Tab-separated table of C-alpha atoms and ligand atoms in Angstrom:
chain	number	residue	atom	x	y	z
A	2	MET	CA	1.732	41.102	-188.021
A	3	SER	CA	-0.535	38.790	-189.786
A	4	ARG	CA	-2.238	35.809	-188.155
A	5	VAL	CA	-0.034	33.108	-189.524
A	6	GLU	CA	3.050	35.343	-188.512
A	7	ALA	CA	1.819	35.580	-185.160
A	8	LEU	CA	1.197	31.801	-184.702
A	9	LEU	CA	4.512	30.970	-186.014
A	10	SER	CA	6.406	33.364	-184.052
A	11	TYR	CA	4.548	31.926	-180.834
A	12	SER	CA	4.528	28.265	-181.712
A	13	GLY	CA	7.210	27.455	-178.929
A	14	ILE	CA	5.752	29.656	-176.376
A	15	GLU	CA	4.525	26.616	-174.258
A	16	GLN	CA	7.839	25.034	-174.421
A	17	ARG	CA	9.766	28.232	-173.502
A	18	LEU	CA	7.156	28.583	-170.506
A	19	GLU	CA	8.071	25.043	-169.347
A	20	VAL	CA	11.724	25.812	-169.371
A	21	VAL	CA	11.380	29.034	-167.374
A	22	GLN	CA	9.177	27.176	-164.991
A	23	ALA	CA	11.934	24.569	-164.674
A	24	ARG	CA	14.406	27.060	-164.053
A	25	ILE	CA	12.466	28.768	-161.414
A	26	ALA	CA	11.881	25.501	-159.605
A	27	ALA	CA	15.655	24.737	-159.591
A	28	ALA	CA	16.432	28.205	-158.349
A	29	ALA	CA	13.925	27.899	-155.392
A	30	GLN	CA	15.392	24.487	-154.652
A	31	ARG	CA	18.918	25.866	-154.357
A	32	ALA	CA	17.717	28.511	-152.263
A	33	LYS	CA	15.875	26.061	-150.156
A	34	ARG	CA	12.667	27.780	-150.820
A	35	SER	CA	9.158	26.494	-151.452
A	36	LEU	CA	8.200	27.053	-154.986
A	37	ASP	CA	4.605	28.466	-154.059
A	38	GLU	CA	6.555	31.542	-152.592
A	39	VAL	CA	7.306	32.550	-156.004
A	40	THR	CA	4.794	33.747	-158.822
A	41	LEU	CA	5.904	34.229	-162.330
A	42	ILE	CA	4.539	37.295	-163.974
A	43	ALA	CA	4.581	36.880	-167.810
A	44	ILE	CA	5.491	40.328	-169.163
A	45	SER	CA	3.724	40.717	-172.383
A	46	LYS	CA	4.614	44.017	-173.668
A	47	THR	CA	4.815	44.445	-177.615
A	48	HIS	CA	3.247	40.821	-177.748
A	49	PRO	CA	-0.315	40.107	-178.892
A	50	ALA	CA	-3.316	39.028	-176.891
A	51	ALA	CA	-3.242	35.641	-178.734
A	52	ALA	CA	0.164	34.831	-177.233
A	53	ILE	CA	-1.119	35.711	-173.767
A	54	LYS	CA	-4.245	33.423	-174.278
A	55	GLN	CA	-1.925	30.463	-175.168
A	56	LEU	CA	-0.157	31.090	-171.908
A	57	ALA	CA	-3.326	31.226	-170.025
A	58	GLN	CA	-4.388	27.931	-171.498
A	59	SER	CA	-0.852	26.737	-170.055
A	60	GLY	CA	-1.883	27.674	-166.594
A	61	VAL	CA	-0.208	31.081	-166.451
A	62	THR	CA	-2.199	33.008	-163.998
A	63	ASP	CA	-0.326	36.552	-163.860
A	64	VAL	CA	0.568	38.828	-166.624
A	65	GLY	CA	2.133	42.150	-166.647
A	66	GLU	CA	2.259	45.088	-168.905
A	67	ASN	CA	4.343	48.269	-168.650
A	68	ARG	CA	2.165	50.815	-170.589
A	69	VAL	CA	-1.723	51.366	-169.848
A	70	GLN	CA	-2.448	52.217	-173.363
A	71	GLU	CA	-1.085	49.191	-174.927
A	72	ALA	CA	-2.569	47.006	-172.212
A	73	GLU	CA	-6.077	48.349	-172.632
A	74	GLY	CA	-6.954	46.313	-175.756
A	75	LYS	CA	-5.306	43.170	-174.735
A	76	ILE	CA	-6.905	42.956	-171.281
A	77	ALA	CA	-10.203	43.625	-173.203
A	78	GLU	CA	-9.485	40.749	-175.628
A	79	VAL	CA	-7.956	38.175	-172.885
A	80	GLY	CA	-10.334	39.289	-170.108
A	81	ARG	CA	-9.741	39.498	-166.414
A	82	ASP	CA	-11.447	36.335	-165.133
A	83	THR	CA	-8.497	33.845	-165.438
A	84	ILE	CA	-5.534	36.463	-165.400
A	85	ARG	CA	-4.338	38.803	-162.615
A	86	TRP	CA	-3.210	41.853	-164.493
A	87	HIS	CA	-0.004	43.693	-163.262
A	88	LEU	CA	0.937	47.183	-164.268
A	89	VAL	CA	4.763	47.201	-164.079
A	90	GLY	CA	5.708	50.445	-165.831
A	91	HIS	CA	5.997	54.085	-164.829
A	92	LEU	CA	2.855	56.064	-165.765
A	93	GLN	CA	1.631	59.392	-166.287
A	94	ALA	CA	-0.849	61.047	-163.711
A	95	ASN	CA	-3.337	61.262	-166.622
A	96	LYS	CA	-3.364	57.387	-167.079
A	97	VAL	CA	-4.233	56.676	-163.528
A	98	ARG	CA	-8.039	56.279	-163.781
A	99	LYS	CA	-7.608	53.859	-166.545
A	100	ALA	CA	-5.052	51.985	-164.656
A	101	VAL	CA	-7.453	51.754	-161.774
A	102	LYS	CA	-10.086	50.301	-164.057
A	103	LEU	CA	-7.896	47.578	-165.903
A	104	PHE	CA	-5.214	46.417	-163.378
A	105	ASP	CA	-5.179	44.164	-160.375
A	106	VAL	CA	-1.843	45.161	-159.113
A	107	VAL	CA	0.313	48.226	-159.588
A	108	HIS	CA	4.367	47.845	-159.007
A	109	SER	CA	5.186	51.333	-159.864
A	110	ILE	CA	4.149	53.797	-157.111
A	111	ASP	CA	6.830	56.210	-156.760
A	112	SER	CA	5.725	59.282	-155.032
A	113	ILE	CA	3.276	60.324	-152.345
A	114	ASP	CA	1.457	62.585	-155.179
A	115	LEU	CA	1.090	59.427	-157.236
A	116	ALA	CA	-0.153	57.387	-154.313
A	117	GLU	CA	-2.630	59.974	-153.282
A	118	ARG	CA	-3.955	60.349	-157.024
A	119	PHE	CA	-4.426	56.542	-157.042
A	120	ASN	CA	-6.223	56.694	-153.641
A	121	ARG	CA	-8.650	59.382	-154.836
A	122	ILE	CA	-9.345	57.845	-158.063
A	123	CYS	CA	-9.956	54.214	-156.383
A	124	ASP	CA	-12.523	56.237	-154.204
A	125	GLU	CA	-14.174	57.732	-157.148
A	126	GLU	CA	-14.408	54.365	-159.063
A	127	GLN	CA	-15.478	52.781	-156.020
A	128	ARG	CA	-12.780	50.285	-156.100
A	129	ASP	CA	-12.311	48.550	-152.891
A	130	GLN	CA	-8.782	48.233	-152.372
A	131	LEU	CA	-5.990	48.252	-155.008
A	132	GLU	CA	-2.756	46.186	-154.454
A	133	VAL	CA	0.316	48.171	-154.947
A	134	LEU	CA	4.000	48.044	-154.560
A	135	ILE	CA	6.392	50.757	-154.232
A	136	GLN	CA	9.218	50.953	-156.832
A	137	VAL	CA	12.491	51.604	-155.350
A	138	GLU	CA	15.389	52.988	-157.367
A	139	LEU	CA	18.614	51.398	-156.333
A	140	GLY	CA	20.933	51.926	-159.269
A	141	GLY	CA	21.745	55.707	-158.651
A	142	GLU	CA	20.638	56.274	-162.426
A	143	ALA	CA	18.898	59.731	-162.162
A	144	SER	CA	16.708	58.817	-165.355
A	145	LYS	CA	15.185	55.661	-164.122
A	146	SER	CA	11.645	55.825	-162.043
A	147	GLY	CA	11.454	54.840	-158.625
A	148	VAL	CA	11.687	56.223	-155.056
A	149	LYS	CA	15.268	56.795	-153.707
A	150	GLU	CA	16.047	54.671	-150.651
A	151	ALA	CA	16.402	57.622	-148.216
A	152	GLU	CA	12.700	58.530	-149.204
A	153	LEU	CA	11.125	54.854	-149.048
A	154	ALA	CA	10.345	54.689	-145.400
A	155	ALA	CA	8.554	58.037	-145.465
A	156	LEU	CA	6.383	57.061	-148.461
A	157	ALA	CA	5.576	53.823	-147.048
A	158	LYS	CA	4.549	55.366	-143.878
A	159	SER	CA	2.366	58.001	-145.370
A	160	MET	CA	0.652	55.520	-147.559
A	161	ALA	CA	-0.588	53.690	-144.554
A	162	SER	CA	-3.443	56.203	-144.337
A	163	LEU	CA	-4.534	55.916	-147.815
A	164	GLU	CA	-7.299	53.428	-147.299
A	165	ARG	CA	-8.116	52.446	-150.796
A	166	LEU	CA	-4.435	51.221	-151.338
A	167	LYS	CA	-3.081	48.073	-149.940
A	168	LEU	CA	0.735	48.100	-149.741
A	169	ILE	CA	1.758	44.504	-150.543
A	170	GLY	CA	5.697	45.104	-151.410
A	171	LEU	CA	8.666	46.566	-153.063
A	172	MET	CA	9.628	46.262	-156.634
A	173	THR	CA	12.946	47.396	-158.332
A	174	LEU	CA	14.355	47.508	-161.866
A	175	PRO	CA	18.265	47.512	-161.453
A	176	PRO	CA	20.598	48.685	-164.068
A	177	PHE	CA	21.478	45.884	-166.661
A	178	PHE	CA	24.383	43.671	-166.497
A	179	ASP	CA	25.500	40.939	-168.720
A	180	ASP	CA	26.599	38.916	-165.760
A	181	PRO	CA	23.313	38.209	-163.692
A	182	ASN	CA	25.400	37.845	-160.456
A	183	ALA	CA	26.338	41.560	-160.824
A	184	THR	CA	22.654	42.153	-159.894
A	185	ARG	CA	22.716	40.207	-156.618
A	186	PRO	CA	23.612	43.166	-154.584
A	187	TYR	CA	20.574	45.062	-155.776
A	188	PHE	CA	18.376	42.324	-154.847
A	189	ALA	CA	19.921	41.813	-151.612
A	190	GLU	CA	19.360	45.380	-150.947
A	191	LEU	CA	15.775	45.416	-151.676
A	192	ARG	CA	15.304	42.504	-149.437
A	193	ALA	CA	16.888	44.283	-146.478
A	194	LEU	CA	14.686	47.156	-147.141
A	195	ARG	CA	11.554	44.932	-147.388
A	196	ASP	CA	12.406	43.262	-144.142
A	197	LYS	CA	12.864	46.644	-142.365
A	198	LEU	CA	9.453	47.975	-143.542
A	199	ALA	CA	7.826	44.468	-142.631
A	200	ALA	CA	9.098	44.690	-139.356
A	201	GLU	CA	7.452	48.043	-138.841
A	202	GLY	CA	4.200	46.379	-139.984
A	203	LEU	CA	3.846	48.475	-143.268
A	204	PHE	CA	2.738	45.498	-145.352
A	205	GLY	CA	-0.220	44.693	-142.925
A	206	ASP	CA	0.018	41.225	-141.609
A	207	GLY	CA	2.004	39.919	-144.795
A	208	PRO	CA	5.670	39.480	-145.069
A	209	GLY	CA	5.891	41.844	-148.008
A	210	GLU	CA	6.496	40.893	-151.721
A	211	LEU	CA	9.714	41.322	-153.522
A	212	SER	CA	8.954	42.048	-157.175
A	213	MET	CA	12.476	41.552	-158.791
A	214	GLY	CA	14.057	39.618	-161.571
A	215	MET	CA	13.816	39.377	-165.205
A	216	THR	CA	14.789	37.371	-168.089
A	217	ASN	CA	18.616	37.872	-167.480
A	218	ASP	CA	18.518	37.525	-163.765
A	219	PHE	CA	15.511	35.869	-162.405
A	220	GLU	CA	17.316	32.816	-161.018
A	221	VAL	CA	19.490	35.027	-158.681
A	222	ALA	CA	16.486	37.032	-157.752
A	223	ILE	CA	14.908	34.033	-156.452
A	224	GLU	CA	18.056	33.047	-154.588
A	225	GLU	CA	17.858	36.572	-153.066
A	226	GLY	CA	14.285	36.131	-152.032
A	227	ALA	CA	12.031	37.554	-154.932
A	228	THR	CA	8.450	36.486	-154.601
A	229	MET	CA	7.311	37.889	-158.004
A	230	VAL	CA	9.555	37.584	-161.009
A	231	ARG	CA	8.656	39.535	-164.146
A	232	VAL	CA	9.861	37.465	-167.147
A	233	GLY	CA	9.195	38.621	-170.787
A	234	THR	CA	11.840	37.635	-173.330
A	235	ALA	CA	12.532	33.965	-172.159
A	236	ILE	CA	8.767	33.240	-172.402
A	237	PHE	CA	7.772	35.140	-175.566
A	238	GLY	CA	11.036	35.549	-177.430
A	239	ALA	CA	12.679	38.901	-178.387
A	240	ARG	CA	10.813	42.108	-178.627
A	241	THR	CA	11.278	43.644	-182.133
B	311	PLP	C1	10.084	44.445	-170.058
B	311	PLP	C2	9.952	44.404	-168.527
B	311	PLP	C3	10.242	43.288	-167.742
B	311	PLP	C4	10.716	41.936	-168.662
B	311	PLP	O1	12.027	42.271	-169.330
B	311	PLP	P1	12.562	40.670	-169.926
B	311	PLP	O2	14.018	41.120	-169.874
B	311	PLP	O3	12.021	40.749	-171.281
B	311	PLP	O4	12.475	39.644	-169.137
B	311	PLP	C5	10.321	43.176	-166.342
B	311	PLP	N1	9.849	44.326	-165.650
B	311	PLP	C6	9.653	45.647	-166.221
B	311	PLP	C7	9.341	46.692	-165.485
B	311	PLP	C8	9.595	45.633	-167.585
B	311	PLP	O5	9.513	46.849	-168.309
């Protein structure tokens, strides 16, 4: 994409951000929740660093990418001072070291092997504590990543002994439905799982984050308790 094309295609980004923020506020109000319980994570995959910089100037503080490789150049260009970088996609074991160096929060822990690898590499890199979420697979779709509900509690408990990781919550990526209300049961289920683990003290002294809701269904997710919504298309426009 040329510079002119990039500028043109992202010309409405501030306005789209404002619309998303207004929709988040309205959803929070409907659910009688405080707006500062909900963090907007702008998902910038496939979009250039220039667009992320525009968002940062409009006050966006949290940005997510789903691939370590793609994120690397953008994080170098945008920097880490004003943005908290979230890794929201599944990753290969050989990308863990890079992820530890680049990201502030990892949403996609889905096995004890992966958690232990992160812990070991954080130790080697002398990274104090990495905030992580467990990705839970609720759709019953074998191809999706995420830990099965039946294995969640065991994974969360075994992670408690990994000193370099701080488990802060749960994430899910439910099956896609045209009707956003069809996703509601999945969000409610993740919330129930979060509440159970929180009651066992597995998120330290925090209540536990709920990373759920995307462009098509973030308002429903907020009504069901989301504390982190991951929104790409509604802010950046369609991915090509
Ligand atoms: C791409 C992506 C999103 C954002 O999707 P949109 O529908 O564009 O809002 C959120 N979460 C994950 C894990 C993603 O890969």
